[in-house]
Short mmCIF file of C-alpha atoms in Angstrom, two decimals:
data_model
loop_
_atom_site.label_atom_id
_atom_site.label_comp_id
_atom_site.label_asym_id
_atom_site.label_seq_id
_atom_site.Cartn_x
_atom_site.Cartn_y
_atom_site.Cartn_z
CA UNK R 1 11.02 -38.13 -47.41
CA UNK R 2 13.87 -38.38 -49.87
CA UNK R 3 17.48 -37.61 -48.97
CA UNK R 4 17.03 -34.29 -50.74
CA UNK R 5 14.04 -33.43 -48.56
CA UNK R 6 16.05 -34.14 -45.41
CA UNK R 7 18.92 -31.96 -46.64
CA UNK R 8 16.53 -29.12 -47.49
CA UNK R 9 14.92 -29.33 -44.04
CA UNK R 10 18.34 -29.15 -42.38
CA UNK R 11 19.47 -26.27 -44.59
CA UNK R 12 16.42 -24.14 -43.87
CA UNK R 13 16.58 -24.89 -40.14
CA UNK R 14 20.18 -23.66 -40.37
CA UNK R 15 19.16 -20.54 -42.36
CA UNK R 16 16.70 -19.68 -39.57
CA UNK R 17 19.56 -20.00 -37.10
CA UNK R 18 21.90 -17.84 -39.19
CA UNK R 19 19.22 -15.14 -39.50
CA UNK R 20 19.21 -14.98 -35.69
CA UNK R 21 22.89 -14.02 -35.75
CA UNK R 22 22.11 -10.69 -37.39
CA UNK R 23 22.05 -7.72 -35.06
CA UNK R 24 18.56 -6.41 -34.40
CA UNK R 25 17.52 -3.40 -36.47
CA UNK R 26 15.97 -0.66 -34.40
CA UNK R 27 12.97 0.80 -36.18
CA UNK R 28 12.72 4.57 -36.43
CA UNK R 29 10.02 6.39 -34.40
CA UNK R 30 8.96 3.35 -32.34
CA UNK R 31 12.47 2.26 -31.36
CA UNK R 32 11.43 -1.39 -31.43
CA UNK R 33 14.20 -3.96 -32.02
CA UNK R 34 13.45 -6.16 -35.02
CA UNK R 35 15.32 -9.38 -35.62
CA UNK R 36 15.56 -11.23 -38.92
CA UNK R 37 14.63 -14.58 -37.39
CA UNK R 38 10.97 -14.84 -38.45
CA UNK R 39 12.17 -14.32 -42.02
CA UNK R 40 13.35 -17.92 -41.67
CA UNK R 41 9.76 -19.01 -40.94
CA UNK R 42 8.47 -17.23 -44.04
CA UNK R 43 11.30 -18.49 -46.27
CA UNK R 44 10.96 -22.11 -45.12
CA UNK R 45 7.23 -22.10 -45.88
CA UNK R 46 7.43 -20.11 -49.12
CA UNK R 47 10.30 -22.14 -50.55
CA UNK R 48 9.97 -25.66 -49.16
CA UNK R 49 6.20 -26.05 -48.97
CA UNK R 50 4.06 -27.30 -46.09
CA UNK R 51 5.67 -30.50 -44.79
CA UNK R 52 9.32 -29.64 -45.29
CA UNK R 53 8.86 -26.03 -44.17
CA UNK R 54 7.01 -26.98 -40.99
CA UNK R 55 9.58 -29.67 -40.16
CA UNK R 56 12.49 -27.26 -40.73
CA UNK R 57 11.08 -25.06 -37.98
CA UNK R 58 10.42 -28.05 -35.70
CA UNK R 59 14.07 -29.08 -36.11
CA UNK R 60 15.18 -25.53 -35.39
CA UNK R 61 13.10 -25.31 -32.19
CA UNK R 62 14.26 -28.72 -30.95
CA UNK R 63 17.87 -27.61 -31.32
CA UNK R 64 17.06 -24.43 -29.38
CA UNK R 65 15.37 -26.51 -26.67
CA UNK R 66 18.33 -28.83 -26.20
CA UNK R 67 20.55 -25.84 -25.57
CA UNK R 68 21.94 -24.30 -28.74
CA UNK R 69 21.85 -20.49 -28.46
CA UNK R 70 20.21 -20.01 -31.84
CA UNK R 71 17.51 -17.48 -31.01
CA UNK R 72 18.23 -13.84 -31.79
CA UNK R 73 20.51 -12.37 -29.13
CA UNK R 74 22.21 -15.72 -28.59
CA UNK R 75 19.49 -17.17 -26.41
CA UNK R 76 18.27 -20.72 -26.23
CA UNK R 77 17.68 -23.64 -23.94
CA UNK R 78 14.56 -25.04 -22.37
CA UNK R 79 13.95 -21.82 -20.42
CA UNK R 80 12.77 -19.81 -23.43
CA UNK R 81 9.85 -22.21 -23.92
CA UNK R 82 8.36 -21.41 -20.54
CA UNK R 83 8.52 -17.64 -20.78
CA UNK R 84 5.63 -15.26 -21.30
CA UNK R 85 6.39 -14.95 -25.03
CA UNK R 86 6.89 -18.68 -25.73
CA UNK R 87 3.64 -18.80 -27.74
CA UNK R 88 5.37 -16.96 -30.58
CA UNK R 89 8.00 -19.71 -30.81
CA UNK R 90 5.43 -22.51 -30.76
CA UNK R 91 3.51 -20.87 -33.58
CA UNK R 92 6.53 -20.81 -35.94
CA UNK R 93 6.26 -24.39 -37.27
CA UNK R 94 2.50 -23.98 -37.70
CA UNK R 95 3.03 -20.71 -39.57
CA UNK R 96 5.67 -22.25 -41.86
CA UNK R 97 3.35 -25.20 -42.56
CA UNK R 98 0.39 -22.96 -43.39
CA UNK R 99 2.50 -20.66 -45.59
CA UNK R 100 3.82 -23.74 -47.38
CA UNK R 101 0.38 -25.28 -47.79
CA UNK R 102 -1.09 -22.11 -49.30
CA UNK R 103 1.95 -21.70 -51.54
CA UNK R 104 1.46 -25.23 -52.87
CA UNK R 105 -2.27 -24.60 -53.37
CA UNK R 106 -1.73 -21.45 -55.41
CA UNK R 107 1.44 -22.63 -57.13
CA UNK R 108 0.21 -22.46 -60.74
CA UNK R 109 -0.66 -18.78 -60.50
CA UNK R 110 1.75 -17.93 -57.65
CA UNK R 111 2.91 -14.32 -58.09
CA UNK R 112 3.98 -11.46 -55.83
CA UNK R 113 0.41 -10.67 -54.73
CA UNK R 114 -0.13 -14.27 -53.60
CA UNK R 115 3.28 -14.46 -51.97
CA UNK R 116 2.69 -11.26 -49.98
CA UNK R 117 -0.82 -12.14 -48.81
CA UNK R 118 0.15 -15.71 -47.90
CA UNK R 119 3.11 -14.50 -45.84
CA UNK R 120 1.03 -11.81 -44.13
CA UNK R 121 -1.53 -14.46 -43.19
CA UNK R 122 0.96 -17.11 -42.03
CA UNK R 123 3.98 -15.08 -40.99
CA UNK R 124 2.09 -12.32 -39.18
CA UNK R 125 -1.50 -13.32 -38.36
CA UNK R 126 -0.84 -16.91 -37.28
CA UNK R 127 2.34 -16.07 -35.38
CA UNK R 128 0.64 -13.26 -33.46
CA UNK R 129 -2.50 -15.31 -32.84
CA UNK R 130 -0.33 -18.02 -31.25
CA UNK R 131 1.83 -15.58 -29.32
CA UNK R 132 -1.09 -13.53 -28.00
CA UNK R 133 -3.24 -16.59 -27.21
CA UNK R 134 -0.37 -17.93 -25.06
CA UNK R 135 0.00 -14.58 -23.28
CA UNK R 136 -3.71 -14.52 -22.51
CA UNK R 137 -4.26 -18.19 -21.67
CA UNK R 138 -1.00 -19.14 -19.96
CA UNK R 139 0.28 -15.85 -18.60
CA UNK R 140 -3.13 -14.32 -17.83
CA UNK R 141 -2.34 -11.02 -19.53
CA UNK R 142 -5.50 -9.11 -20.54
CA UNK R 143 -6.15 -9.38 -24.29
CA UNK R 144 -5.97 -5.66 -25.04
CA UNK R 145 -2.60 -5.33 -23.24
CA UNK R 146 -1.22 -8.31 -25.17
CA UNK R 147 -2.39 -6.75 -28.44
CA UNK R 148 -0.89 -3.31 -27.73
CA UNK R 149 2.36 -4.91 -26.63
CA UNK R 150 2.65 -6.81 -29.92
CA UNK R 151 1.64 -4.05 -32.35
CA UNK R 152 5.01 -2.22 -32.47
CA UNK R 153 6.60 -5.30 -34.04
CA UNK R 154 4.25 -5.39 -37.03
CA UNK R 155 6.16 -2.88 -39.23
CA UNK R 156 9.33 -4.98 -38.96
CA UNK R 157 7.38 -8.10 -39.86
CA UNK R 158 5.91 -6.31 -42.88
CA UNK R 159 9.45 -5.70 -44.18
CA UNK R 160 10.24 -9.40 -43.72
CA UNK R 161 7.07 -10.40 -45.61
CA UNK R 162 8.16 -8.29 -48.60
CA UNK R 163 11.65 -9.82 -48.52
CA UNK R 164 10.42 -13.43 -48.29
CA UNK R 165 7.70 -12.93 -50.93
CA UNK R 166 10.10 -11.27 -53.39
CA UNK R 167 12.68 -14.02 -52.90
CA UNK R 168 10.12 -16.82 -53.40
CA UNK R 169 8.69 -15.24 -56.55
CA UNK R 170 12.18 -14.56 -57.93
CA UNK R 171 13.08 -18.22 -57.41
CA UNK R 172 9.97 -19.28 -59.30
CA UNK R 173 10.79 -16.90 -62.15
CA UNK R 174 14.39 -18.17 -62.42
CA UNK R 175 13.05 -21.74 -62.21
CA UNK R 176 15.07 -22.42 -59.09
CA UNK R 177 12.05 -22.97 -56.83
CA UNK R 178 11.88 -26.51 -55.38
CA UNK R 179 8.08 -26.57 -55.71
CA UNK R 180 8.40 -25.96 -59.44
CA UNK R 181 10.40 -29.12 -60.04
CA UNK R 182 8.49 -31.81 -61.86
CA UNK R 183 9.77 -34.72 -59.84
CA UNK U 1 31.20 -18.36 -32.35
CA UNK U 2 30.22 -20.46 -29.38
CA UNK U 3 27.63 -22.97 -30.50
CA UNK U 4 26.42 -24.27 -27.16
CA UNK U 5 25.27 -22.83 -23.86
CA UNK U 6 26.83 -25.70 -21.93
CA UNK U 7 29.33 -24.59 -19.29
CA UNK U 8 31.79 -27.30 -18.30
CA UNK U 9 32.14 -27.73 -14.55
CA UNK U 10 32.81 -30.58 -12.20
CA UNK U 11 29.63 -30.74 -10.11
CA UNK U 12 26.80 -32.91 -8.86
CA UNK U 13 24.31 -31.20 -11.14
CA UNK U 14 26.54 -31.78 -14.18
CA UNK U 15 27.00 -35.42 -13.24
CA UNK U 16 23.26 -36.21 -13.18
CA UNK U 17 22.25 -38.15 -16.31
CA UNK U 18 20.64 -35.92 -18.96
CA UNK U 19 17.51 -38.08 -19.05
CA UNK U 20 16.93 -37.57 -15.31
CA UNK U 21 17.36 -33.82 -15.57
CA UNK U 22 14.94 -33.63 -18.47
CA UNK U 23 12.39 -35.76 -16.58
CA UNK U 24 12.79 -33.57 -13.49
CA UNK U 25 12.12 -30.49 -15.61
CA UNK U 26 8.94 -32.03 -17.03
CA UNK U 27 7.73 -33.25 -13.62
CA UNK U 28 8.36 -29.82 -12.10
CA UNK U 29 6.38 -28.25 -14.92
CA UNK U 30 3.42 -30.45 -14.03
CA UNK U 31 3.73 -30.10 -10.25
CA UNK U 32 3.63 -26.30 -10.22
CA UNK U 33 0.27 -26.36 -11.95
CA UNK U 34 -1.26 -28.12 -8.94
CA UNK U 35 -0.70 -25.40 -6.38
CA UNK U 36 -1.79 -21.78 -6.00
CA UNK U 37 0.08 -21.31 -2.75
CA UNK U 38 2.69 -18.59 -3.21
CA UNK U 39 4.70 -19.81 -0.20
CA UNK U 40 4.92 -23.32 -1.64
CA UNK U 41 5.94 -21.99 -5.05
CA UNK U 42 8.48 -19.67 -3.43
CA UNK U 43 10.00 -22.63 -1.61
CA UNK U 44 10.10 -24.48 -4.92
CA UNK U 45 11.91 -21.61 -6.59
CA UNK U 46 14.47 -21.49 -3.78
CA UNK U 47 15.02 -25.24 -4.20
CA UNK U 48 15.66 -24.85 -7.93
CA UNK U 49 17.92 -21.83 -7.35
CA UNK U 50 20.07 -23.87 -4.93
CA UNK U 51 21.01 -25.86 -8.03
CA UNK U 52 22.98 -22.92 -9.45
CA UNK U 53 25.60 -22.60 -6.68
CA UNK U 54 25.70 -26.43 -6.56
CA UNK U 55 26.54 -26.44 -10.27
CA UNK U 56 29.29 -23.79 -9.74
CA UNK U 57 28.15 -21.81 -12.76
CA UNK U 58 29.66 -18.42 -13.56
CA UNK U 59 27.19 -15.69 -12.64
CA UNK U 60 27.89 -13.75 -15.86
CA UNK U 61 26.71 -16.63 -18.05
CA UNK U 62 23.56 -17.14 -15.97
CA UNK U 63 22.75 -13.44 -16.13
CA UNK U 64 23.39 -13.19 -19.88
CA UNK U 65 20.84 -15.94 -20.55
CA UNK U 66 18.37 -14.93 -17.85
CA UNK U 67 18.33 -11.15 -18.37
CA UNK U 68 15.87 -10.91 -21.27
CA UNK U 69 13.58 -13.43 -19.61
CA UNK U 70 13.76 -11.62 -16.28
CA UNK U 71 12.92 -8.28 -17.89
CA UNK U 72 9.79 -9.75 -19.50
CA UNK U 73 8.95 -11.38 -16.17
CA UNK U 74 9.28 -8.06 -14.31
CA UNK U 75 6.99 -6.29 -16.79
CA UNK U 76 4.61 -9.24 -16.50
CA UNK U 77 4.51 -8.99 -12.71
CA UNK U 78 4.03 -5.22 -12.83
CA UNK U 79 1.15 -5.61 -15.29
CA UNK U 80 -0.55 -8.16 -13.06
CA UNK U 81 0.03 -6.16 -9.90
CA UNK U 82 -1.58 -3.16 -11.62
CA UNK U 83 -4.51 -4.78 -13.42
CA UNK U 84 -5.45 -7.95 -11.56
CA UNK U 85 -3.99 -8.40 -8.12
CA UNK U 86 -0.60 -8.69 -6.49
CA UNK U 87 -1.44 -12.19 -5.29
CA UNK U 88 -2.30 -13.55 -8.73
CA UNK U 89 0.73 -11.81 -10.19
CA UNK U 90 3.00 -13.35 -7.56
CA UNK U 91 1.73 -16.89 -8.17
CA UNK U 92 1.97 -16.67 -11.96
CA UNK U 93 5.37 -14.96 -11.87
CA UNK U 94 6.72 -17.60 -9.47
CA UNK U 95 5.50 -20.37 -11.78
CA UNK U 96 7.26 -18.85 -14.76
CA UNK U 97 10.37 -18.14 -12.71
CA UNK U 98 10.58 -21.79 -11.59
CA UNK U 99 10.30 -23.06 -15.16
CA UNK U 100 12.82 -20.54 -16.48
CA UNK U 101 15.28 -21.43 -13.70
CA UNK U 102 14.85 -25.17 -14.36
CA UNK U 103 15.36 -24.67 -18.08
CA UNK U 104 18.48 -22.58 -17.56
CA UNK U 105 19.94 -25.07 -15.10
CA UNK U 106 19.33 -27.96 -17.51
CA UNK U 107 20.82 -26.14 -20.48
CA UNK U 108 23.90 -24.78 -18.72
CA UNK U 109 24.83 -28.11 -17.09
CA UNK U 110 24.02 -30.60 -19.88
CA UNK U 111 25.85 -31.28 -23.13
CA UNK U 112 23.82 -30.86 -26.31
CA UNK U 113 25.00 -34.30 -27.46
CA UNK U 114 23.70 -35.92 -24.25
CA UNK U 115 20.31 -34.26 -24.62
CA UNK U 116 20.19 -35.25 -28.28
CA UNK U 117 20.73 -38.90 -27.42
CA UNK U 118 18.03 -38.74 -24.73
CA UNK U 119 15.76 -37.28 -27.38
CA UNK U 120 16.61 -40.06 -29.82
CA UNK U 121 15.83 -42.69 -27.19
CA UNK U 122 12.56 -40.94 -26.40
CA UNK U 123 11.63 -40.83 -30.09
CA UNK U 124 12.39 -44.53 -30.74
CA UNK U 125 8.93 -45.76 -29.67
CA UNK U 126 7.52 -43.50 -32.41
CA UNK U 127 9.32 -45.47 -35.15
CA UNK U 128 6.20 -47.52 -36.01
CA UNK U 129 4.39 -44.22 -36.65
CA UNK U 130 6.82 -43.53 -39.47
CA UNK U 131 9.39 -41.48 -37.58
CA UNK U 132 12.72 -42.90 -38.63
CA UNK U 133 15.28 -42.38 -35.81
CA UNK U 134 18.29 -42.56 -38.18
CA UNK U 135 16.80 -39.92 -40.48
CA UNK U 136 15.92 -37.72 -37.53
CA UNK U 137 19.44 -37.89 -36.10
CA UNK U 138 20.93 -37.16 -39.52
CA UNK U 139 18.78 -34.04 -39.96
CA UNK U 140 19.80 -32.68 -36.55
CA UNK U 141 23.46 -33.41 -37.15
CA UNK U 142 23.33 -31.80 -40.61
CA UNK U 143 21.61 -28.68 -39.28
CA UNK U 144 24.29 -28.15 -36.63
CA UNK U 145 26.96 -28.67 -39.29
CA UNK U 146 25.30 -26.30 -41.79
CA UNK U 147 25.00 -23.30 -39.47
CA UNK U 148 28.66 -22.20 -39.70
CA UNK U 149 28.74 -23.12 -43.40
CA UNK U 150 25.75 -20.93 -44.20
CA UNK U 151 27.04 -18.08 -42.05
CA UNK U 152 30.17 -18.19 -44.22
CA UNK U 153 28.15 -18.31 -47.46
CA UNK U 154 26.24 -15.28 -46.27
CA UNK U 155 29.49 -13.41 -45.71
CA UNK U 156 30.75 -14.43 -49.19
CA UNK U 157 27.56 -13.13 -50.83
CA UNK U 158 27.75 -9.92 -48.82
CA UNK U 159 31.34 -9.22 -49.91
CA UNK U 160 30.52 -10.05 -53.53
CA UNK U 161 27.57 -7.65 -53.52
CA UNK U 162 29.62 -5.01 -51.71
CA UNK U 163 32.06 -5.10 -54.64
CA UNK U 164 29.08 -4.25 -56.86
CA UNK U 165 27.90 -1.58 -54.43
CA UNK U 166 24.81 -3.65 -53.70
CA UNK U 167 25.41 -4.67 -50.10
CA UNK U 168 22.88 -2.19 -48.70
CA UNK U 169 20.02 -3.97 -50.45
CA UNK U 170 18.76 -6.94 -48.39
CA UNK U 171 17.22 -8.60 -51.45
CA UNK U 172 20.54 -8.54 -53.27
CA UNK U 173 21.80 -10.74 -50.43
CA UNK U 174 18.71 -12.88 -49.85
CA UNK U 175 18.09 -14.07 -53.41
CA UNK U 176 21.65 -15.25 -54.20
CA UNK U 177 21.77 -16.78 -50.72
CA UNK U 178 18.63 -18.87 -51.28
CA UNK U 179 19.70 -19.88 -54.79
CA UNK U 180 23.13 -20.97 -53.51
CA UNK U 181 21.51 -22.87 -50.63
CA UNK U 182 19.12 -24.72 -52.93
CA UNK U 183 21.98 -25.66 -55.28
CA UNK U 184 23.98 -26.86 -52.32
CA UNK U 185 21.07 -29.07 -51.29
CA UNK U 186 21.41 -30.88 -54.64
CA UNK U 187 25.15 -31.38 -54.20
CA UNK U 188 24.82 -32.63 -50.64
CA UNK U 189 22.00 -35.07 -51.32
CA UNK U 190 23.86 -36.40 -54.38
CA UNK U 191 26.96 -36.83 -52.21
CA UNK U 192 25.00 -38.71 -49.55
CA UNK U 193 23.40 -41.00 -52.10
CA UNK U 194 26.67 -41.56 -53.98
CA UNK U 195 28.12 -42.95 -50.77
CA UNK U 196 25.31 -45.46 -50.63
CA UNK U 197 23.80 -44.14 -47.42
CA UNK U 198 20.45 -45.88 -47.36
CA UNK U 199 17.79 -43.57 -45.96
#
């Protein structure tokens, strides 16, 4: 880990926190509140790669756990990690790591189609798998109920995938992407 | 912008060392897994809740933090009462309620800096595994410092794009924001290295 890596980890942990400050958008028709926070997960993975992206989210969650109100809606503290929906939080670092790993793997031909599919896989599938598995295993909620309860949030996540993917590809095109640097 | 949930009060609960409170939270988390007796868990919850008046915390702050968690918990209990059984629902809900109450009590009565130093002490034994405590502390400190800075950058970008009539387009904010952040990473790491900080 170079100094630059540490700074990047801190910056993207901070970006995830700042994204939580945005007021939740309420989606039309479903009326589900969507926060920008998981965009931080997708950005950290898509821009920093596996190790740095995963660690940025670990740092973010540790700061939440020690009592900074950095989660959307100004929540935080140890209590949020024992709730029914804590599985979603725990899956964030894993999702960022996987997004980063796949981004590194496909880097040479990385384009919008890769960016979108990678973020759908990591930022939606993995996050929901973790969140729903926790609901079922820890909270004893029946699987179908957990699934139906989570579905309304998918459209909002799809918007975030498009935003993160477009940003990552734009950075590559403008040669500003950290993974494109020949160190 | 208030960047901590800590509420300063002069109380027994506040005076307990952060390390003890954290250990108590972890021990409680383990203990509640060993019993399925709702009465025992209920007694446990009452014991934890006694901590709140002891800590002299303002009710509004407790409610603000607890409300979203309580709503999820209520739905959770209702779901269990409907689909499994009231008894199972009660036990599981009590377990979650105990952990949420413990977590809230810890967070509201303990300074972030105290918890951070407990964390650093706890992480020290991991140094041989390649976890450098100095680096770790630096990253946490930097993150806390960067949050207001980045919030400001975001505002600057938003105003600049508004002047171009582009502030309704999220990408017109996100791309400059990430580019600026990555450039700033260069400046900051150069500044750290120029000062001879050996990491």
